[in-house]
Coordinates of C-alpha atoms and ligand atoms in Angstrom, one line a residue:
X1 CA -42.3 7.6 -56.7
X2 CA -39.7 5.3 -57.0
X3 CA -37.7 4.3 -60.3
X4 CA -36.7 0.9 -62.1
X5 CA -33.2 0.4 -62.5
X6 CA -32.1 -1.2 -65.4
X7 CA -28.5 -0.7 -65.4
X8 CA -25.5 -0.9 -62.9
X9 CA -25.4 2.3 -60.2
X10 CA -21.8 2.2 -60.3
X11 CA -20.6 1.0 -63.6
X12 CA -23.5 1.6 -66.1
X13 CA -23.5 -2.7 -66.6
X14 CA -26.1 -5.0 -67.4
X15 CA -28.1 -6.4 -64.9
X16 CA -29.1 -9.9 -63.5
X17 CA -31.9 -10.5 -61.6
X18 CA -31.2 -13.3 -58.7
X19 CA -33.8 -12.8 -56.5
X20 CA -37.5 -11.7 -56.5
X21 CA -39.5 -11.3 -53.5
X22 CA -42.5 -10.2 -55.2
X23 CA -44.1 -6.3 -53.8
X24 CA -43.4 -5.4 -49.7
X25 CA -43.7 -2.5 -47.9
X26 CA -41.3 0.0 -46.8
X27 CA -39.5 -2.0 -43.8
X28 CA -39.0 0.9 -41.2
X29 CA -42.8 2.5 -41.7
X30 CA -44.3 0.7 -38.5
X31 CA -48.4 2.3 -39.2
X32 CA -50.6 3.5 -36.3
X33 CA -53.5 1.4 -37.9
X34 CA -53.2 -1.2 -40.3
X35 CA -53.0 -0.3 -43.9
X36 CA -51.4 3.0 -42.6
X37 CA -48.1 1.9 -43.6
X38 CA -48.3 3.1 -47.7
X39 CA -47.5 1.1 -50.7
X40 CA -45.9 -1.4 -51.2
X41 CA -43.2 -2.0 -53.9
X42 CA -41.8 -4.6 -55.7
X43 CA -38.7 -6.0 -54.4
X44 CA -36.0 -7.7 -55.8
X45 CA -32.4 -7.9 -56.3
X46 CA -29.8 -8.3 -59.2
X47 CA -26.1 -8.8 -59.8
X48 CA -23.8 -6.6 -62.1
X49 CA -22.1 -8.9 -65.3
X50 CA -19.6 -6.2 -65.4
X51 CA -18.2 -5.2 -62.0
X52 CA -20.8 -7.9 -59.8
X53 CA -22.0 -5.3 -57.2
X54 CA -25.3 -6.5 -56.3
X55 CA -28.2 -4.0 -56.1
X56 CA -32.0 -3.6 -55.8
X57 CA -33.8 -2.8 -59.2
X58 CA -36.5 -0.7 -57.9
X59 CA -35.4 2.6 -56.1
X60 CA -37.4 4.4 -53.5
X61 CA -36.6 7.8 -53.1
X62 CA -35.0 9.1 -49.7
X63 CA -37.9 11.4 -48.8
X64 CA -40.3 8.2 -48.6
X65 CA -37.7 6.0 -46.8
X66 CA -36.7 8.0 -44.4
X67 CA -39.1 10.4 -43.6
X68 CA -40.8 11.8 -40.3
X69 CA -42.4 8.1 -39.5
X70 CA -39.0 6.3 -39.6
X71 CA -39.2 3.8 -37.1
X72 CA -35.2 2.5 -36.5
X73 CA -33.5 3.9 -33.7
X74 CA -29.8 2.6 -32.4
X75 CA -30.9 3.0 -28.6
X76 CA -33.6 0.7 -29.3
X77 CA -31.5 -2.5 -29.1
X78 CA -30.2 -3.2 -25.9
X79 CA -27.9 -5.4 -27.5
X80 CA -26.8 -2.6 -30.5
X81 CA -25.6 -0.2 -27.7
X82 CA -23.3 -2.5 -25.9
X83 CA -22.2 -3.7 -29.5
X84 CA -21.0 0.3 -30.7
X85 CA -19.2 0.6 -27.2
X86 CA -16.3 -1.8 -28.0
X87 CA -16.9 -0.8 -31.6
X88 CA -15.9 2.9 -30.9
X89 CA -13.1 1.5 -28.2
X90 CA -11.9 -1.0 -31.6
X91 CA -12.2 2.0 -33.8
X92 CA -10.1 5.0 -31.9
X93 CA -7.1 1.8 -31.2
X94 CA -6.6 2.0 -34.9
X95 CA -6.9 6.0 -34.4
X96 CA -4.6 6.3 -32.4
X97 CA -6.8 7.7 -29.0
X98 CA -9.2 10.5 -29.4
X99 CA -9.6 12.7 -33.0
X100 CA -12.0 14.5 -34.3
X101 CA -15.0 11.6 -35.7
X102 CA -17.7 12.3 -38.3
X103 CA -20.4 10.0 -38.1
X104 CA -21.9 9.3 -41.2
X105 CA -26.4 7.9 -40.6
X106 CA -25.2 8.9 -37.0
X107 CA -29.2 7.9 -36.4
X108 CA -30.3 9.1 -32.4
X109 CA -26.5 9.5 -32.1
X110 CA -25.5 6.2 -30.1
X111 CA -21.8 5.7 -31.7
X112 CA -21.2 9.1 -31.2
X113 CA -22.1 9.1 -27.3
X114 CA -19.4 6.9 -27.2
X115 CA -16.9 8.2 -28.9
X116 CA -17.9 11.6 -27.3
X117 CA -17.3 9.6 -23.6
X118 CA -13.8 8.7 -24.8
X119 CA -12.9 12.2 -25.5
X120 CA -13.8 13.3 -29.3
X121 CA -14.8 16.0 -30.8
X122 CA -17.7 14.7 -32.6
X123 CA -20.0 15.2 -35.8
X124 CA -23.0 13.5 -37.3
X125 CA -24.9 13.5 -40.4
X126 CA -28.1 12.1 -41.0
X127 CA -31.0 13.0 -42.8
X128 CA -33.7 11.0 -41.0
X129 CA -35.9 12.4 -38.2
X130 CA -33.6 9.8 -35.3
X131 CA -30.8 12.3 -36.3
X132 CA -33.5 14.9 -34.2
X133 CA -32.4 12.4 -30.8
X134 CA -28.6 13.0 -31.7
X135 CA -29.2 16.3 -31.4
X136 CA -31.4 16.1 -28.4
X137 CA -28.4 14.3 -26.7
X138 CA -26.4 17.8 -27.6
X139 CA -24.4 16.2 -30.7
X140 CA -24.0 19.0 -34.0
X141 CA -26.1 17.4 -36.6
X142 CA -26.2 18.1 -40.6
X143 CA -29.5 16.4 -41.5
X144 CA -28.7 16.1 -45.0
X145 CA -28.2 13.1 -47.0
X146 CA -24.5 12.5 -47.2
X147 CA -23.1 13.9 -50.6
X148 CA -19.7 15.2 -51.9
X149 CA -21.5 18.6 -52.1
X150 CA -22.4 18.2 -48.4
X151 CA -18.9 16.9 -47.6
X152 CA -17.6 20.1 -49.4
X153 CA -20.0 22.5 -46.7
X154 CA -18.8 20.5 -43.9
X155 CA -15.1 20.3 -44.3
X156 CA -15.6 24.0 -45.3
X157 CA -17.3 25.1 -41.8
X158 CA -15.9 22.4 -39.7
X159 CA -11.9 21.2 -41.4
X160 CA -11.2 17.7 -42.0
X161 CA -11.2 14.4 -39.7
X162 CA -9.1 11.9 -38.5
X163 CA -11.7 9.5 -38.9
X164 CA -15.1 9.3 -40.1
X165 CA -17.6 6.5 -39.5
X166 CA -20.4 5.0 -41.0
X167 CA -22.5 1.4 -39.5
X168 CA -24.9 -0.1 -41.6
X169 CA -25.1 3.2 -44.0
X170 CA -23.4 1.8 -47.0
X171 CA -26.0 -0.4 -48.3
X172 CA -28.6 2.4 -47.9
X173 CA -26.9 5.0 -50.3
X174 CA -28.1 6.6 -53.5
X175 CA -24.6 6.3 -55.5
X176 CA -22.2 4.0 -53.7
X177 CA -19.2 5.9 -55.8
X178 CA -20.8 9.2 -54.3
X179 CA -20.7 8.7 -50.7
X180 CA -17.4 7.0 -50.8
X181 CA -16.4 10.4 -52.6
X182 CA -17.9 12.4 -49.9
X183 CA -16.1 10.2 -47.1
X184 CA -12.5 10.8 -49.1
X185 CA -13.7 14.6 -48.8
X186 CA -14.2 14.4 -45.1
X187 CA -10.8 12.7 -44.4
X188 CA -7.8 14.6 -42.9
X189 CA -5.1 13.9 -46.4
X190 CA -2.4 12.7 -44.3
X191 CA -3.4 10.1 -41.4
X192 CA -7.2 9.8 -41.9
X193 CA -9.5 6.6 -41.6
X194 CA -12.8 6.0 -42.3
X195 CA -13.9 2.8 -41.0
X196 CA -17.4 1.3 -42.1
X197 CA -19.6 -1.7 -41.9
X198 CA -21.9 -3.3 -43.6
X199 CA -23.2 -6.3 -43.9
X200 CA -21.4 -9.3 -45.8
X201 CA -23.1 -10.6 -49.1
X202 CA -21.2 -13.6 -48.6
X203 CA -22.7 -14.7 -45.5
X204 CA -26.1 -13.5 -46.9
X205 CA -25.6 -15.9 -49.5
X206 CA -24.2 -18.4 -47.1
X207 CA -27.2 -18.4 -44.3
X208 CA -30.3 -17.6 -47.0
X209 CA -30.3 -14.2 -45.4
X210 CA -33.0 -13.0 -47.8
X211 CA -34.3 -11.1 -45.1
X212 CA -31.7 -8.0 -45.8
X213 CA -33.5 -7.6 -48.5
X214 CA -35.7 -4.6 -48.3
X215 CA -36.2 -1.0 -50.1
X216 CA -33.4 0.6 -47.6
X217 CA -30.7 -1.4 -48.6
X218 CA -30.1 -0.5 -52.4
X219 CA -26.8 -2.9 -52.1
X220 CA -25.2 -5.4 -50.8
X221 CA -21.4 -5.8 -51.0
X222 CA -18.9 -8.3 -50.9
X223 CA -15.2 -7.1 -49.7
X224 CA -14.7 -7.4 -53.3
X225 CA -17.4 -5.3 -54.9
X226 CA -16.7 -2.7 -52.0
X227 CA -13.2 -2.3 -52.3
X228 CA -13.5 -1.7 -56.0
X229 CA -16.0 1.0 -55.4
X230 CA -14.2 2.4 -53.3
X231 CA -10.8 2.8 -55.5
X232 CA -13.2 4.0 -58.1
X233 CA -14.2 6.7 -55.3
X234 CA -10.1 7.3 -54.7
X235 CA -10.0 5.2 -51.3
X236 CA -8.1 2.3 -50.3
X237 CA -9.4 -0.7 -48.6
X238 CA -6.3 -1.0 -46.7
X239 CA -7.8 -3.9 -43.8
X240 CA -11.2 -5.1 -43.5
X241 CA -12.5 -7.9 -40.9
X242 CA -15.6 -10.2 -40.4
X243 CA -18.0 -9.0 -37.3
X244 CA -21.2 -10.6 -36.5
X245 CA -22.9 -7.1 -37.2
X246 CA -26.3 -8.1 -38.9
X247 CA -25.7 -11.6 -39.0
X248 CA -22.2 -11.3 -40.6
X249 CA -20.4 -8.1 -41.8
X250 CA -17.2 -6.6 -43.4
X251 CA -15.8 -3.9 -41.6
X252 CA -13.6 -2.1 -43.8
X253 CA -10.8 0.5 -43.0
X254 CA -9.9 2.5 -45.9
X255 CA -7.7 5.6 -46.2
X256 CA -7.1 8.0 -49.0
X257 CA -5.1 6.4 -52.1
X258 CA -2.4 7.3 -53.9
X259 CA -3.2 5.8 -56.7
X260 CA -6.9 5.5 -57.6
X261 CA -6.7 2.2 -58.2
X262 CA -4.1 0.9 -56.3
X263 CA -6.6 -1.4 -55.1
X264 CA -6.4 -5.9 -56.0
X265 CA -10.3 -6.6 -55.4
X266 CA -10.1 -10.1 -53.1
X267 CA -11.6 -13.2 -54.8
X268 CA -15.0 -13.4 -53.9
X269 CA -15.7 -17.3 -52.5
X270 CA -19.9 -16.7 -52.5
X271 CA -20.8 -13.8 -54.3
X272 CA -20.6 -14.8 -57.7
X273 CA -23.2 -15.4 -60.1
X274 CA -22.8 -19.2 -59.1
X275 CA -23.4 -18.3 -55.4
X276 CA -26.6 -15.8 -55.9
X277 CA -28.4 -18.5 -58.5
X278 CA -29.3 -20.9 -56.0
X279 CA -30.7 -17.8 -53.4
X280 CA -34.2 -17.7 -54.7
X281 CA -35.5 -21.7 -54.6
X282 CA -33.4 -21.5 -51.1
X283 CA -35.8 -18.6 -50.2
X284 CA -38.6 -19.9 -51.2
X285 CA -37.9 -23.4 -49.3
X286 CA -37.0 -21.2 -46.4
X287 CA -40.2 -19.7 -46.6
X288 CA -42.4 -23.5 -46.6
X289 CA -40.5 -24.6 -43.5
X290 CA -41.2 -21.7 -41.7
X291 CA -44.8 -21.9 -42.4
X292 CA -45.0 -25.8 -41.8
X293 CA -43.3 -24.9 -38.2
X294 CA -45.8 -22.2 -37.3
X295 CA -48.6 -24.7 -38.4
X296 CA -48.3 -26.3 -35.1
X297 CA -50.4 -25.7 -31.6
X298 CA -49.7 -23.2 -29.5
X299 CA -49.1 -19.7 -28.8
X300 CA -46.5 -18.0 -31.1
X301 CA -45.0 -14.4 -30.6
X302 CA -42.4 -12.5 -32.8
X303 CA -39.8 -11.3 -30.8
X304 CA -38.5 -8.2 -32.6
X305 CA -39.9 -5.6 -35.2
X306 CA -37.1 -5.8 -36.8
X307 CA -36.8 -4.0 -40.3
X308 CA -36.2 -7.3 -41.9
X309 CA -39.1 -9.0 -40.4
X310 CA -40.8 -6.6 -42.9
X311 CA -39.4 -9.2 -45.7
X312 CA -40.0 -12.1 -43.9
X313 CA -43.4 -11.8 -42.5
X314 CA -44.8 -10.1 -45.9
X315 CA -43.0 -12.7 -48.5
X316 CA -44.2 -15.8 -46.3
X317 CA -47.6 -13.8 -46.0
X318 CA -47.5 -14.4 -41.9
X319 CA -50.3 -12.2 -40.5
X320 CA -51.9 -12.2 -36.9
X321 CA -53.5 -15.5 -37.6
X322 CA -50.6 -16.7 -37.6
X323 CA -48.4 -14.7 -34.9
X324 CA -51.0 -12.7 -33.0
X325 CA -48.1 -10.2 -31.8
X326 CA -44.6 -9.0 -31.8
X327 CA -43.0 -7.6 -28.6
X328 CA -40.2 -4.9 -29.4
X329 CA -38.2 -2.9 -26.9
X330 CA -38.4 -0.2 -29.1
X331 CA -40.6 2.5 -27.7
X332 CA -41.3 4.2 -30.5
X333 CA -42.7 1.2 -32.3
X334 CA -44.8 0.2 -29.4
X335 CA -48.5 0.4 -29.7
X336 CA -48.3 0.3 -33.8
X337 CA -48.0 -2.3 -36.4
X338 CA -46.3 -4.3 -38.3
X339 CA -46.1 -2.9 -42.1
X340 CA -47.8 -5.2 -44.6
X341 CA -48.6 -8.1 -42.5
X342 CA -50.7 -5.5 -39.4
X343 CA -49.4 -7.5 -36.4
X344 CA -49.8 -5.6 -33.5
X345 CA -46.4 -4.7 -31.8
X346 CA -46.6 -4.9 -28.1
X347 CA -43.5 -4.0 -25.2
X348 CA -42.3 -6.7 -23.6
X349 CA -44.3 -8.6 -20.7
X350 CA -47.2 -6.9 -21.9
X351 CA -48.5 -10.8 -22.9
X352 CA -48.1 -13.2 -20.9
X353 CA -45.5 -15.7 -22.2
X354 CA -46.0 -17.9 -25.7
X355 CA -45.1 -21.3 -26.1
X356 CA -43.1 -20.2 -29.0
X357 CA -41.4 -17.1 -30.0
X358 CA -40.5 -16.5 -33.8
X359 CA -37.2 -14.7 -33.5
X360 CA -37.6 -11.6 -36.4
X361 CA -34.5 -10.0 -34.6
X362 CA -32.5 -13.3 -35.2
X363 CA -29.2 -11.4 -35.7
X364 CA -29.0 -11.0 -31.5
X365 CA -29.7 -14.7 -30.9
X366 CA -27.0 -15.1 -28.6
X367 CA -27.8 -12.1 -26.4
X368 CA -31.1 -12.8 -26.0
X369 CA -31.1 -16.5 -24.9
X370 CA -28.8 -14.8 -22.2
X371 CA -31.5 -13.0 -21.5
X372 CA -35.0 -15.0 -21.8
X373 CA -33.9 -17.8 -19.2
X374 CA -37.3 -17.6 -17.4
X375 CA -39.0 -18.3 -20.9
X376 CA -36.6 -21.0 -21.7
X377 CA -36.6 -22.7 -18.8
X378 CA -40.3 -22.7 -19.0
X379 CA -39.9 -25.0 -21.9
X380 CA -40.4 -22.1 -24.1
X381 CA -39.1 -22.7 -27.7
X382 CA -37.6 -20.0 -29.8
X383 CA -38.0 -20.7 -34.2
X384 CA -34.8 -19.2 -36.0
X385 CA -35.9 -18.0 -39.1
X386 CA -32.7 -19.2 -41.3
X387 CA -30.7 -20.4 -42.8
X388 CA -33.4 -23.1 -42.9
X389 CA -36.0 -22.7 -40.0
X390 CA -35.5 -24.5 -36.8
X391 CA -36.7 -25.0 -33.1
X392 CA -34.5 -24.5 -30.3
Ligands
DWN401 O1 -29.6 -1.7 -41.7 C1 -30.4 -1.4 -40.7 C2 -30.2 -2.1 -39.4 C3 -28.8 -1.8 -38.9 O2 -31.1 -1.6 -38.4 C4 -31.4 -0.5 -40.9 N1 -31.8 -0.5 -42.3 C5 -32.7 -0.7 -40.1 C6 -32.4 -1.6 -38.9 O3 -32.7 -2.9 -39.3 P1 -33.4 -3.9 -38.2 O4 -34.6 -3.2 -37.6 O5 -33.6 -5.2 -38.8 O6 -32.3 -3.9 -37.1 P2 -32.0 -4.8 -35.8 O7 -31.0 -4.1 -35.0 O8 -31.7 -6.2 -36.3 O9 -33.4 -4.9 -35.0 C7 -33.8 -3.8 -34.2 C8 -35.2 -4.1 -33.7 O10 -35.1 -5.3 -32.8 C9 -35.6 -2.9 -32.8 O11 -36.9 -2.6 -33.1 C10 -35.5 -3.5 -31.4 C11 -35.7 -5.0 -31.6 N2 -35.1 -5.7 -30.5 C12 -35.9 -6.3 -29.5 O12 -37.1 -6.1 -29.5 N3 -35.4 -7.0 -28.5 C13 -33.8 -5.9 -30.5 C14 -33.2 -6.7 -29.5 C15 -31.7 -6.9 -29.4 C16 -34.0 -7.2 -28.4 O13 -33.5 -7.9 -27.5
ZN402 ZN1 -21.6 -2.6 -62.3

């Protein structure tokens, strides 16, 4: 069952509710038949007066998020595998060439293929059942969920590494303080680096990303509210750059400090109490353009079961009325639903084409305008769900 939080995860402060996106389904539980997909539970975010990390308020356990029907695999996105390749090649440049890696939510194991190509020893952890295709693809798996007591076992049976790794984990942690612990653990104590990603509150706030809000991602950082968890945790954020990971994310590069906090947290331009007050009326505005756009004739598709389609599908209540299915190239979503809203998710080609396709996986618009020509030049339109809807 999950819990209420009512004060900070990482400093014990007061919290401040900034957005409310009423009850929704866990994102990544695609059901077999509709109403298969479990409860849903309120979801909404709020905003530390102490030490301003942002954070959900209601807390579903691990077990329920990522148990044996979790639906998000790496390999899944044409677009996310071409996307780790030159983020492994970015990441062993600062390494120095190839070192021992620890990937940290490895999921099927797709960063560590690559790294693995280049010449790596490598490692994953993850505790969901994609962590079962990593180790299918002959990478050594600890299916745990990445503590310091875990980090302990592992640098116990395995030594240290030059570099550990974690995409799109940070936000999905019990105790941000904990896991950034358990990375310091993993690190060699002289040269090693642990690079991760996750995506940018700033641009969330920025492009109305409300989207990113769902019961996997417990928190959603700034460089500012990172780098102060992570001196807290004894780590220094000694670089970080902008990606277009996820619509816009930090990637950080840290290293063991010398001095806990050694650390002088950025300014933050968005993420301020002043730049999360306006989110909700910008949602919910969001929301009525989107649904005065799909009030239109013709055939409209979703193009992506994405995890955060979950949000926006279930908080602007868009069933199969509405969009009567979603293609996905995932194959393991194929043939189910979608959770909440029960749209039926279909492989691609399998209809033929809609005048209009919603774009849930909005994050890869470039890519996939590459790719959907044919539509396009049919005079097929694609709706971009944010930062305020629009046709292109
Ligand atoms: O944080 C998370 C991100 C990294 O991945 C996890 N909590 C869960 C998951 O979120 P997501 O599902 O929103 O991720 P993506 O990568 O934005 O979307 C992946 C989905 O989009 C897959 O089901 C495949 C689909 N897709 C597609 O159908 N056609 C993706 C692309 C690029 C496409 O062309
Ligand atoms: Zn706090």
């Amino acid at each position: 069952m999950p819990h209420v939080r009512s004060e900070c995860a990482a400093c014990g402060g007061q919290l401040r509710e900034f957005l409310n996106l009423g009850s929704s389904p866990l994102a990544d539980r695609f059901p077999l038949k509709p109403g298969g997909e479990g409860p849903a539970y309120p979801l909404a975010a709020a905003y530390c007066l102490d030490c301003s990390l942002a954070q959900l308020t209601c807390v579903v356990d691990d077990a329920e998020l990522f148990g044996e029907d979790y639906g998000f695999r790496t390999a899944g996105s044409p677009s996310l595998v071409s996307y780790y390749q030159q983020w492994a090649d970015d990441a062993l440049k600062l390494a120095g060439g190839p070192v021992p890696v620890a990937d940290i939510g490895c999921n099927d194991g797709t960063l560590l293929r690559h790294f693995r190509a280049a010449g790596c020893p490598v490692l994953g952890v993850d505790p969901s059942v994609a962590g079962l295709d990593a180790v299918a693809a002959g990478i050594e798996l600890y299916p745990q969920v990445f503590t310091p007591a875990v980090a302990k076992q592992i640098r116990e049976e395995q030594g240290s590494f030059r570099l550990v790794t974690a995409i799109n984990v940070a936000a999905h942690v019990q105790d941000p303080a904990d896991f950034l612990r358990a990375v310091r653990i993993l690190l060699d104590d002289e040269d090693g680096l642990a690079i991760i990603e996750f995506q940018d509150l700033e641009y969330l706030i920025a492009g109305c990303m409300f989207d990113h809000v769902y019961h996997e991602h417990r928190f959603f950082y700034s460089a500012a509210t990172f780098g102060h968890v992570a001196a807290v945790a004894g780590l220094s954020l000694v670089q970080y750059t902008h990606t277009p990971g996820q619509g816009g994310s930090i990637r950080a590069v840290l290293k063991r400090s010398r001095d806990v906090m050694d650390f002088m947290v950025p300014v933050s331009r968005l993420a301020s109490i002043q730049g999360l007050a306006g989110l909700q009326r910008r949602a919910e505005f969001s929301r009525d353009v989107l649904l005065e756009l799909l009030d239109r004739p013709g055939v409209v598709a979703g193009y992506g079961a994405t995890a955060k389609s979950a949000t926006l599908l279930n908080y602007c209540n868009i069933g199969p009325d509405l969009v009567p299915y979603v293609e996905d190239t995932t194959p393991g979503k194929i043939g189910r639903f979608t959770p909440g809203t029960h749209i039926p998710i279909v492989g691609p080609g399998e209809h033929r084409l809609p005048d209009i396709f919603l774009l849930l996986a909005w994050n890869y618009l470039g890519d996939i305008l590459r790719r959907e020509t044919v539509f396009t030049g049919l005079g097929g339109k694609f709706i971009i769900p944010g930062p305020v809807p629009f046709v292109i």
